Coordinates of C-alpha atoms and ligand atoms in Angstrom, one line a residue:
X1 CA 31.7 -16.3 -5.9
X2 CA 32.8 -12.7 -6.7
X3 CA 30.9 -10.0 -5.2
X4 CA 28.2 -8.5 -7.1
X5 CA 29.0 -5.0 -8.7
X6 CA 28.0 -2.3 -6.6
X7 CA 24.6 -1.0 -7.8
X8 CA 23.7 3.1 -7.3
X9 CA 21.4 3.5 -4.7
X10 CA 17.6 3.7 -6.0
X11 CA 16.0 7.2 -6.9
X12 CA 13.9 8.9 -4.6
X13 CA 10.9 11.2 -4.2
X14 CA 12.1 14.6 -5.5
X15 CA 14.0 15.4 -1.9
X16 CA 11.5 16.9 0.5
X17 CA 11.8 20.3 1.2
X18 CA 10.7 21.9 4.0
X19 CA 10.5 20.9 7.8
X20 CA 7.2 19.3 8.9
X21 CA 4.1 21.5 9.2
X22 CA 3.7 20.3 13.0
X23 CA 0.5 21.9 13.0
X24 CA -2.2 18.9 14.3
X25 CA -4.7 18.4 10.5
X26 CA -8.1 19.0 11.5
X27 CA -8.9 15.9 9.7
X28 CA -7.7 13.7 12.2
X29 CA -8.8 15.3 15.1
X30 CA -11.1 13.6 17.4
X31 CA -14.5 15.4 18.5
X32 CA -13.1 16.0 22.1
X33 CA -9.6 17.4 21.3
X34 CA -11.3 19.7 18.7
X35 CA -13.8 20.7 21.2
X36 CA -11.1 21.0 23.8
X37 CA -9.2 23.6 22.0
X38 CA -12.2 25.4 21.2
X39 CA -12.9 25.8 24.8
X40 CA -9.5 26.9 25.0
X41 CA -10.3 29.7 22.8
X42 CA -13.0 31.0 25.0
X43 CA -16.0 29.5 22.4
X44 CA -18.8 28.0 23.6
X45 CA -19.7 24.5 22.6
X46 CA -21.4 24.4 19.5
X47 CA -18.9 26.1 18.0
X48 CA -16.8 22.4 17.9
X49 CA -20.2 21.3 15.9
X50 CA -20.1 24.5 13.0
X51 CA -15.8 23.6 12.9
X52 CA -17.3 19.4 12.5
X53 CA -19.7 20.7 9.5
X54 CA -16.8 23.1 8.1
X55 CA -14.5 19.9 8.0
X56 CA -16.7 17.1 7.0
X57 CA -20.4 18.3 5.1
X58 CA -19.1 21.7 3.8
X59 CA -17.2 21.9 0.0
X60 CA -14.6 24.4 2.2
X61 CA -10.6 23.6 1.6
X62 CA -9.1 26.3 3.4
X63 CA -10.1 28.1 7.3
X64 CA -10.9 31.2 4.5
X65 CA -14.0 28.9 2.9
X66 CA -15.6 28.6 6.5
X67 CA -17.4 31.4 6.3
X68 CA -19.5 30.6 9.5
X69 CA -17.0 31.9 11.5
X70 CA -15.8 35.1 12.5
X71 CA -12.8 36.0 10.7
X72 CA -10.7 36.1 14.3
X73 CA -11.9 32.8 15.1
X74 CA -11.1 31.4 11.7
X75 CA -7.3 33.2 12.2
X76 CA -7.2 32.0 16.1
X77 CA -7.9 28.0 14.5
X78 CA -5.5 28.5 11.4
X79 CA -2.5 29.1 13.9
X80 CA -2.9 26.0 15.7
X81 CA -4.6 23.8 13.4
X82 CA -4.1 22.8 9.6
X83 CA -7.6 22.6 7.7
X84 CA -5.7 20.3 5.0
X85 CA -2.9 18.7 5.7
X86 CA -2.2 18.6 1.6
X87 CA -0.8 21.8 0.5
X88 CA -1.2 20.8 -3.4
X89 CA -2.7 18.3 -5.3
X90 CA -2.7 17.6 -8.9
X91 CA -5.2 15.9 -10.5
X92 CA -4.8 13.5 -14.0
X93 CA -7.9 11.9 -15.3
X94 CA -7.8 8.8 -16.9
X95 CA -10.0 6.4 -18.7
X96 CA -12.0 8.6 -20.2
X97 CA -12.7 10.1 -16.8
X98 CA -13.4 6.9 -15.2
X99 CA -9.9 7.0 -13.1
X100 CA -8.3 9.7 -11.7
X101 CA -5.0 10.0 -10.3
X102 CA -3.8 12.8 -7.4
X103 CA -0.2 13.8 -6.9
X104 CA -0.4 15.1 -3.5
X105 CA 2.3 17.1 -1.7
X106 CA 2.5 17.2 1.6
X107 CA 4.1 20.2 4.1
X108 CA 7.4 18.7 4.1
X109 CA 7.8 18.3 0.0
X110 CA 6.9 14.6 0.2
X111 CA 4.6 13.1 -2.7
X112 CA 1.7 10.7 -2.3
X113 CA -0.8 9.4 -4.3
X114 CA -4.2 8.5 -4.6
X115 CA -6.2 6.9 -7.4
X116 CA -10.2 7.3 -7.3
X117 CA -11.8 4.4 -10.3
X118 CA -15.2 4.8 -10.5
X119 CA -17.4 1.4 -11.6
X120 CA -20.5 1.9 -13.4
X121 CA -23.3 -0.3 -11.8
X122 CA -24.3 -3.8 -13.6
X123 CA -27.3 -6.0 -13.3
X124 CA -25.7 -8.0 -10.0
X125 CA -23.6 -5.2 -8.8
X126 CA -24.2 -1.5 -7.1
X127 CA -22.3 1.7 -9.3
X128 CA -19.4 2.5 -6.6
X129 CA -16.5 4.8 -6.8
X130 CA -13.5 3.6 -5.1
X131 CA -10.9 5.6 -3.7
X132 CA -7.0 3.8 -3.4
X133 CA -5.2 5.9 -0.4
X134 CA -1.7 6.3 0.6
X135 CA -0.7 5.2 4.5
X136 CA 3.6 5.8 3.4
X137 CA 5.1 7.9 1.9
X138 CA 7.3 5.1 0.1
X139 CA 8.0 1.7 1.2
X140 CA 10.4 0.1 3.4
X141 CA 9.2 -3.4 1.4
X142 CA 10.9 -2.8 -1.5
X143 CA 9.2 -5.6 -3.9
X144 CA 10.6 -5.0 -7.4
X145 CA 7.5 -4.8 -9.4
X146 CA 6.0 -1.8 -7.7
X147 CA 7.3 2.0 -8.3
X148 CA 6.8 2.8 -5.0
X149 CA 9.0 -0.1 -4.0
X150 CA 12.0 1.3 -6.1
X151 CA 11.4 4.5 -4.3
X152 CA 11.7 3.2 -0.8
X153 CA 10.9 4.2 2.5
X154 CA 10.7 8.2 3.2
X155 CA 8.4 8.5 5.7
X156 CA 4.8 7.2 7.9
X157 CA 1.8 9.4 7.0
X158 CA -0.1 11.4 9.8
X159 CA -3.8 10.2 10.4
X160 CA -4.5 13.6 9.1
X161 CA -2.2 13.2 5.9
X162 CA -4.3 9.6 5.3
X163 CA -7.6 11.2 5.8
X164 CA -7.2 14.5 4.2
X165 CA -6.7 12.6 0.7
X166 CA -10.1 11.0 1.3
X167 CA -11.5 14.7 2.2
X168 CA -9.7 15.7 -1.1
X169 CA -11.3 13.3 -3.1
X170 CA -14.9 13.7 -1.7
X171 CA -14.8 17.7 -2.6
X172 CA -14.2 16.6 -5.9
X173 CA -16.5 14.1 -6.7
X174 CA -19.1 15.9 -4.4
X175 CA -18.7 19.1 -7.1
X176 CA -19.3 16.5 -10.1
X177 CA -22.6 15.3 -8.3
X178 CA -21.0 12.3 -6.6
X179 CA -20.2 10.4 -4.0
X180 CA -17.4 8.6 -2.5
X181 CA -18.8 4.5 -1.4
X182 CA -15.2 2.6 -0.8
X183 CA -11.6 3.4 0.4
X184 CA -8.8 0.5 0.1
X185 CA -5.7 1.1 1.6
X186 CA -3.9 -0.5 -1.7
X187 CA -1.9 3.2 -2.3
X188 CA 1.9 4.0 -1.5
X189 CA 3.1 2.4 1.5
X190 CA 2.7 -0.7 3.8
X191 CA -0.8 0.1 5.8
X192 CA 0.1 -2.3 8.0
X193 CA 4.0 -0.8 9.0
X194 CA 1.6 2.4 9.9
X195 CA -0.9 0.4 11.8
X196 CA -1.6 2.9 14.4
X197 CA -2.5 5.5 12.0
X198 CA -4.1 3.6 9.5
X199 CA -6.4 2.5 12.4
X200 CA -7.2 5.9 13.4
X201 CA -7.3 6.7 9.8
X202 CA -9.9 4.1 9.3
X203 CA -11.9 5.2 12.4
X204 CA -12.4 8.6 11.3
X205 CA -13.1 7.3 8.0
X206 CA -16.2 4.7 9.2
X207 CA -17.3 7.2 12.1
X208 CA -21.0 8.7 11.0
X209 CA -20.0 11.7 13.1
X210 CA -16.8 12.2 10.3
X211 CA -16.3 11.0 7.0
X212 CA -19.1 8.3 7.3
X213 CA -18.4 5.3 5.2
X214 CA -19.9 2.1 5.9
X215 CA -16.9 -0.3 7.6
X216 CA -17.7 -2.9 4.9
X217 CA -16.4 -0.9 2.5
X218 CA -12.8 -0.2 3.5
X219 CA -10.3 -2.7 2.7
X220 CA -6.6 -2.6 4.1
X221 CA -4.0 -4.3 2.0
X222 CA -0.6 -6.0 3.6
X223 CA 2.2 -7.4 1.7
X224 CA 2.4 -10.0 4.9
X225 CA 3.0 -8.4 8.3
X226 CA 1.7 -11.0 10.1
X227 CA 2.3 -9.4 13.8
X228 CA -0.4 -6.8 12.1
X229 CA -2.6 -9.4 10.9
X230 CA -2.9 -10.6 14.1
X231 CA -3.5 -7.7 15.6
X232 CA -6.0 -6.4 13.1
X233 CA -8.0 -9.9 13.9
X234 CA -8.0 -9.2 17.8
X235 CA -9.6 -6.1 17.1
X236 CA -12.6 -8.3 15.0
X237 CA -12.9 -5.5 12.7
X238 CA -15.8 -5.2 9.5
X239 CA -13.2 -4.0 6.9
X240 CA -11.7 -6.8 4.8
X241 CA -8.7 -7.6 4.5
X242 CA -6.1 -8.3 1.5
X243 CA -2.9 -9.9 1.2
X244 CA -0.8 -9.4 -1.8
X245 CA 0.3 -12.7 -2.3
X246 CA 1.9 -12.7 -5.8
X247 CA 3.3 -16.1 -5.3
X248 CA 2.5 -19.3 -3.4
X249 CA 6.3 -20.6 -3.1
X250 CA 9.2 -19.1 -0.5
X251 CA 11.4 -19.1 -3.1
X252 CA 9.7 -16.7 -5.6
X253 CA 7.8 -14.7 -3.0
X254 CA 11.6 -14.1 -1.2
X255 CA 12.5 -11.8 -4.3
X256 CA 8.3 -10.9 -4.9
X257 CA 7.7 -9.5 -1.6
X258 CA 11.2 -9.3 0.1
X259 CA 9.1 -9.2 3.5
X260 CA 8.7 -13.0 2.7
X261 CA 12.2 -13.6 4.2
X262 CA 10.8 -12.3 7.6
X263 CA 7.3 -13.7 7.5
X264 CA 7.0 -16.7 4.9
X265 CA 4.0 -17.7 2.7
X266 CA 2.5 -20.0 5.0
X267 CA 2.7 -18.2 8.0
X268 CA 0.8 -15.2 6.4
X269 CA -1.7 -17.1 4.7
X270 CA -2.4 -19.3 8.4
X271 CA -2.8 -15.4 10.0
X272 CA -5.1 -14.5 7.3
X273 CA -6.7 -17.8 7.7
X274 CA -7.3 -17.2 11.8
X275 CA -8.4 -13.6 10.3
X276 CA -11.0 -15.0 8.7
X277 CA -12.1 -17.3 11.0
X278 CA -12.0 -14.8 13.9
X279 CA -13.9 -12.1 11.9
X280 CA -16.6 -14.2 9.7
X281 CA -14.7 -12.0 6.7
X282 CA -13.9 -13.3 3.3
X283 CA -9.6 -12.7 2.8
X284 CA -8.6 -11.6 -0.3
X285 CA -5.4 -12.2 -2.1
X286 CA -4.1 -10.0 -4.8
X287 CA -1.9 -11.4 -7.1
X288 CA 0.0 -9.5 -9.7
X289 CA 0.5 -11.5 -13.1
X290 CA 4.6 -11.5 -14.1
X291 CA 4.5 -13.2 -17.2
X292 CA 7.1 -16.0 -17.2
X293 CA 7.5 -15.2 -13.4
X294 CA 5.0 -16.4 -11.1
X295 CA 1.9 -17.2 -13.9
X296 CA 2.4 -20.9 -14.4
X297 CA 0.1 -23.8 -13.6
X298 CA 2.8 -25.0 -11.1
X299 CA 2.0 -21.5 -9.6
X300 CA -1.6 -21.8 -9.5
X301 CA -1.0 -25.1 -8.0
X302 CA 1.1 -23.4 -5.1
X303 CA -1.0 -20.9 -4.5
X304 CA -4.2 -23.8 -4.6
X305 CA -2.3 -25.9 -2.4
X306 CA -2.1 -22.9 0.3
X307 CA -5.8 -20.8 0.0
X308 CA -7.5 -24.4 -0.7
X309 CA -11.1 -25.0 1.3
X310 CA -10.1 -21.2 3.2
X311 CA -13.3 -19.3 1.5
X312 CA -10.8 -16.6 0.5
X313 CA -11.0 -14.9 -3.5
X314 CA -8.3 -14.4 -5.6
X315 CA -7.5 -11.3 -7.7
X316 CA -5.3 -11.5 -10.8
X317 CA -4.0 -8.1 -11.6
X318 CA -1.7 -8.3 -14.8
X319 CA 1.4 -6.4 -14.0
X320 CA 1.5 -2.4 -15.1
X321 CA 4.4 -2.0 -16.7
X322 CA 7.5 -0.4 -14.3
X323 CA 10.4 1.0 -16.2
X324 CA 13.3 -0.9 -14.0
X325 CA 12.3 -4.4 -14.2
X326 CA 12.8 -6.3 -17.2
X327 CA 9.0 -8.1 -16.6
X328 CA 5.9 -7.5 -18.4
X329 CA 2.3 -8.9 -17.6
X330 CA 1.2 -12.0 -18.3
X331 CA -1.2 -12.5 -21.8
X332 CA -4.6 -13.1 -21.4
X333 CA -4.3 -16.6 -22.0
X334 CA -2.0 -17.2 -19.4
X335 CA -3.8 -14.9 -16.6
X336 CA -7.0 -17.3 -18.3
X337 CA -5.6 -21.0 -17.5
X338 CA -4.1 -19.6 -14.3
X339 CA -7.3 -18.7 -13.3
X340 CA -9.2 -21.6 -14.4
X341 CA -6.7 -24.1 -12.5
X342 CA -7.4 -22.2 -9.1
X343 CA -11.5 -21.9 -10.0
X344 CA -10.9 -26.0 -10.1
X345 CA -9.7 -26.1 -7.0
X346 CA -12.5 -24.6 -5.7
X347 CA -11.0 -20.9 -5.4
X348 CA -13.3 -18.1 -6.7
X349 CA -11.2 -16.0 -8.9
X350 CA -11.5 -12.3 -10.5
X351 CA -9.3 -11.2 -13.2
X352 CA -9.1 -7.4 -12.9
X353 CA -8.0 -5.3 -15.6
X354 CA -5.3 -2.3 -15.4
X355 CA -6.8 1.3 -14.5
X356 CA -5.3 4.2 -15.7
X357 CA -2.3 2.8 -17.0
X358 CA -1.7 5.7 -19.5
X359 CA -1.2 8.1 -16.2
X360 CA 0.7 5.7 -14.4
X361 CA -1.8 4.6 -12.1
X362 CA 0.8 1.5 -10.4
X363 CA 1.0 2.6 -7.0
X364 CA 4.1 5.0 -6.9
X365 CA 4.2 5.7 -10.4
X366 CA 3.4 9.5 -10.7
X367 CA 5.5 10.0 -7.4
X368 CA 8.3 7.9 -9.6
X369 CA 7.9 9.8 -12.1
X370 CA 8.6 13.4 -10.9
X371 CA 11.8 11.6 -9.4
X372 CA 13.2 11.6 -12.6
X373 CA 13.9 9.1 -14.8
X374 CA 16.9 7.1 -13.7
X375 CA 19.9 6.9 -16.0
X376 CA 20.0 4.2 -18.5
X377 CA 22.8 2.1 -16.9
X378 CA 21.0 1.9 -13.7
X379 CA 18.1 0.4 -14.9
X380 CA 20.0 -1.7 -17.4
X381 CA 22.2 -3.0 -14.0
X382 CA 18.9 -3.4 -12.4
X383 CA 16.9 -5.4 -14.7
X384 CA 20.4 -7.7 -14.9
X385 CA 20.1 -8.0 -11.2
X386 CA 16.5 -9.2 -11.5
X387 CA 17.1 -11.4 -14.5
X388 CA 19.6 -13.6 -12.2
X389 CA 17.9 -13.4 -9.2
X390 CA 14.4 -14.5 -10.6
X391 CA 16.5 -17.5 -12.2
X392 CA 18.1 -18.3 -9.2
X393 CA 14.1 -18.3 -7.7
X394 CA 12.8 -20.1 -10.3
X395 CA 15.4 -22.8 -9.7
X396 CA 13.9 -22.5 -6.4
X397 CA 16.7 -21.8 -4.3
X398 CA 16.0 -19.3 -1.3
X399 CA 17.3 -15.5 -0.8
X400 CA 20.1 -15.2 1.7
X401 CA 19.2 -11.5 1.9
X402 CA 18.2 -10.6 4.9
X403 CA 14.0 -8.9 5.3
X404 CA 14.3 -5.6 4.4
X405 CA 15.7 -3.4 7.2
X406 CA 13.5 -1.6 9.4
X407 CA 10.6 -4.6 9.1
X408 CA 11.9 -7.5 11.2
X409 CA 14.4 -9.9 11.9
X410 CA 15.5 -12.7 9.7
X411 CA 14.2 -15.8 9.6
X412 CA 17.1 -17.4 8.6
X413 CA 17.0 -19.7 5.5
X414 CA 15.5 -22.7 6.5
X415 CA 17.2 -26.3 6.3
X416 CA 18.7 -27.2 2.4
X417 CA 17.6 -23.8 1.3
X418 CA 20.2 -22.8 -1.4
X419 CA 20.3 -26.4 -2.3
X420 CA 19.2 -27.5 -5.5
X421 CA 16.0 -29.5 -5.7
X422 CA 15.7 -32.4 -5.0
X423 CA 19.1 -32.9 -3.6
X424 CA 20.0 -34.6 -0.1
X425 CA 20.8 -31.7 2.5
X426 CA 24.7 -30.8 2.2
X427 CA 25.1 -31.9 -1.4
X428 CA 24.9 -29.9 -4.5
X429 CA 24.7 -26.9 -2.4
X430 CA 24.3 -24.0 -5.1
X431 CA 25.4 -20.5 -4.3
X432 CA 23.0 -17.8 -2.6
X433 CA 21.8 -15.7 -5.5
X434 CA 23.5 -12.7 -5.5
X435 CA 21.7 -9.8 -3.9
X436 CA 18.9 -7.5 -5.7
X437 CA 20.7 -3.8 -4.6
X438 CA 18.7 -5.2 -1.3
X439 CA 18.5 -1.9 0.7
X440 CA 16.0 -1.1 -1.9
X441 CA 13.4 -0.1 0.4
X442 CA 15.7 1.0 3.2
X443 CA 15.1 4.7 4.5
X444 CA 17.1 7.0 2.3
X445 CA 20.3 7.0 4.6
X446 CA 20.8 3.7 5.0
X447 CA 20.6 2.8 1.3
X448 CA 23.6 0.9 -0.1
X449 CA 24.8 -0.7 2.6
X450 CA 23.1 -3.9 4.2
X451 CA 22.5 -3.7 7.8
X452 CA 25.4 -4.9 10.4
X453 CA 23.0 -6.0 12.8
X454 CA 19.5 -7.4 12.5
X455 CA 16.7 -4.4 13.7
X456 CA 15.0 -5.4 16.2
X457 CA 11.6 -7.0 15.1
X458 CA 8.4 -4.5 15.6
X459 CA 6.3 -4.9 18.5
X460 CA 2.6 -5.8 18.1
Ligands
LIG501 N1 1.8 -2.4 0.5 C1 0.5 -3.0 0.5 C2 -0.5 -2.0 -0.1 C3 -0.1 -1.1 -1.2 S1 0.4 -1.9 -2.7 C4 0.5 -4.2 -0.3 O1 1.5 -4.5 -1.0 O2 -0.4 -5.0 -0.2 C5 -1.2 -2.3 -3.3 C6 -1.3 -3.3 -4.5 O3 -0.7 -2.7 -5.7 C7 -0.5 -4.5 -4.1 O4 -1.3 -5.7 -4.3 C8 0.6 -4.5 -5.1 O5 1.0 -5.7 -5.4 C9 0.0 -3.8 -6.3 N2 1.0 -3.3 -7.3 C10 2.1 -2.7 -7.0 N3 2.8 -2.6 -8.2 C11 2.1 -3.1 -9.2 C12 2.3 -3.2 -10.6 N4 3.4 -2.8 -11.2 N5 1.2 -3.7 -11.3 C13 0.1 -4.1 -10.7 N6 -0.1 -4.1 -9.4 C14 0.9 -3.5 -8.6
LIG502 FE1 5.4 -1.7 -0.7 FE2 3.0 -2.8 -1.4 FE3 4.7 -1.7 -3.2 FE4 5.4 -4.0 -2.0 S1 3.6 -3.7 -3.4 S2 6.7 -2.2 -2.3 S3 4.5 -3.7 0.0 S4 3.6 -0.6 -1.6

């Protein structure tokens, strides 16, 4: 086997600018530190309750809207603490006004997104408005159907950088007359390769004494890091919890969600099974419809054969389109008798429909975007890479790629994988497919080259 042609590394977010405000966001301040500085300041104590309001009940965006306090205190607070972490956000409507996409830059240049849909109410169901946050910027997973994938990993958000797009969001629907009733962790980035913020983030978020919101109505979504799932059900938490499943076979879900080649299939759906059980709360798996790719009845079989008798509800998203992959989603017909196979086997079943597609609302796509498009013969190269290497899956032989670098060790193919179906182990062993430009979602200076030594695997 020849080597592969050498692939130009993936774009990136425009390259971020500045060095790091290092200025603690106000957002993500707990009650005690924020008293403990004002104290520091020589204020009395309900000052720490006026800076609270300021930061959590007021329409202020800036230390100059807190017009409660003195102008020396407001200057004292500016120096040592940011009031938004967000120095500019841009907002795109879609929809007809019932999505809305931010573009938010952060203090060092990076760009994150967050999507707020809003759901009018129905005879069975409650009007919500749903806001889709960012906990990366980027993402070290790399799978190839998401933008933010092909962007890979820049950097972890602060608590404050999380929050502060929730803050962002609830200014603006509270000027419209609404109101803000669930956050999903389903934006740029792998919430669960940022636990300790996004737990911090999602304290502030549920405390009444912040933002507020009821902890039913926050749902974090992991493309598999089962050390984090595990964790997350120790902590018996009342958010749900998603998986993005995407496909129920190793072989598919190695080049779907390249994190499958640390933490296979089964072993994340048996951690979001002990999730569930530990935490009395319904799982739910997302699964993006690839038409031709993962949308077949042997699929829904798969995917049957894993989730059967767990309780847990299935989403079928049909893919938005994402201009380096040579897929498309799946036609209603398909995404119908997928569907109607797993409701069969007993598996409740939503098909969701695309938001905001005309403004790029695919997590990563507006931060994609203002990367520039890539030139022609990288995404012709790319879409060739994909063509073979979703053959080789669909033949079902396993990646030999190592798990992306930076989330865990290999696994290690497992006995006969590589071999072709059905054949005895050591005979008719095919060739590994050749690699998808793997570093993918590798931080930006270790893209193009694969890793000489396995990273060490994350701690719990
Ligand atoms: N990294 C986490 C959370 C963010 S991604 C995760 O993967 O679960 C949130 C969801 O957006 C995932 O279910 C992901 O599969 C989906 N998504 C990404 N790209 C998409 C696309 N092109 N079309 C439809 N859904 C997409
Ligand atoms: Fe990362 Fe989720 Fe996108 Fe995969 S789908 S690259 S895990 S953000």
């Amino acid at each position: 086997m020849t080597d592969p042609p050498s692939v130009p590394p993936p774009r990136s977010l425009p390259v971020a600018t500045g060095a790091r405000d290092r200025r603690p966001g106000l957002g993500g301040l707990a009650e005690a530190d924020l008293a403990g500085l004002l104290a520091e300041l020589g204020e009395p104590p309900f000052r720490a309750r006026q800076v609270a309001d300021a930061a959590w009940r007021s329409a202020a965006a800036g230390w100059d809207d807190v017009t409660t306090l003195a102008r020396p205190l407001r200057a004292a607070l500016a120096e040592r603490l940011r009031f938004d972490t967000v120095a500019e956000t841009t907002v795109r409507p879609a929809d007809g006004g019932a999505t809305e996409k931010a573009l938010h830059r952060l203090s060092d240049g990076q760009l994150v997104e967050s999507v707020l849909m809003h759901y009018p109410g129905g005879a069975d169901r409650r009007e919500r408005t749903t806001l889709c946050l960012s906990s990366q910027a980027g993402c070290a997973v790399g799978c190839p159907f998401c933008a933010t994938g092909e962007l890979g990993f820049e950097r972890d958000l602060e608590v404050a950088e999380i929050v502060d797009q929730a803050r962002h969001a609830r200014r603006r629907l509270a000027a419209a007359g609404r109101r803000l009733t669930n956050v999903v962790f389903m934006g740029m980035g792998e919430p669960l390769l940022n636990l300790d913020a996004v737990l911090e983030a999602a304290a502030v978020l549920t405390d009444p004494a912040r933002f507020g919101l009821g902890a039913r109505h926050i749902t974090i979504s992991t493309s598999g890091v089962v050390p984090g799932i595990e964790r997350l059900a120790r902590l018996r938490p009342q958010w749900t919890l998603a998986i993005s499943l995407h496909a129920g076979r190793d072989p598919l879900r190695d080049l779907l969600v390249p994190l499958n080649r640390r933490w296979p299939v089964a072993e994340v759906v048996a951690a979001a099974r002990a999730y569930g059980r530990e935490t009395g709360r319904r799982v739910s798996y997302e699964y993006v419809m690839i038409d031709g790719i993962n949308d077949t009845i042997a699929d829904a079989d798969a995917v049957a054969s894993l989730l059967r008798g767990s309780g847990a509800h299935v989403n079928c998203i049909p893919m938005n389109p994402v201009a380096h992959t040579p897929w498309r989603a799946s036609g209603p017909e398909r995404i119908e008798a997928f569907a109607a196979r797993l409701r069969a086997a007993g598996i409740g079943v939503t098909v969701r429909r695309n938001r905001g597609q005309e403004v790029g609302a695919a997590c990563g796509q507006l931060a994609a975007e203002q990367a520039g498009a890539p030139a022609a013969p990288v995404v012709a190269r790319r879409r060739e890479r994909l063509v073979v290497a979703s053959a080789a899956a669909l033949r079902g032989e396993r990646s030999a790629e190592p798990p992306p670098p930076g989330v865990g060790r290999a696994p290690g193919p497992p006995p006969g994988a590589g071999r072709a179906p059905g054949s005895p182990p050591g005979v008719g062993r095919t060739p590994a497919p050749p690699r998808i430009e793997a570093p993918v979602g590798a931080p930006r200076a270790a893209r193009g080259r694969t890793p000489t030594r396995p990273p060490a695997r994350r701690s719990r």
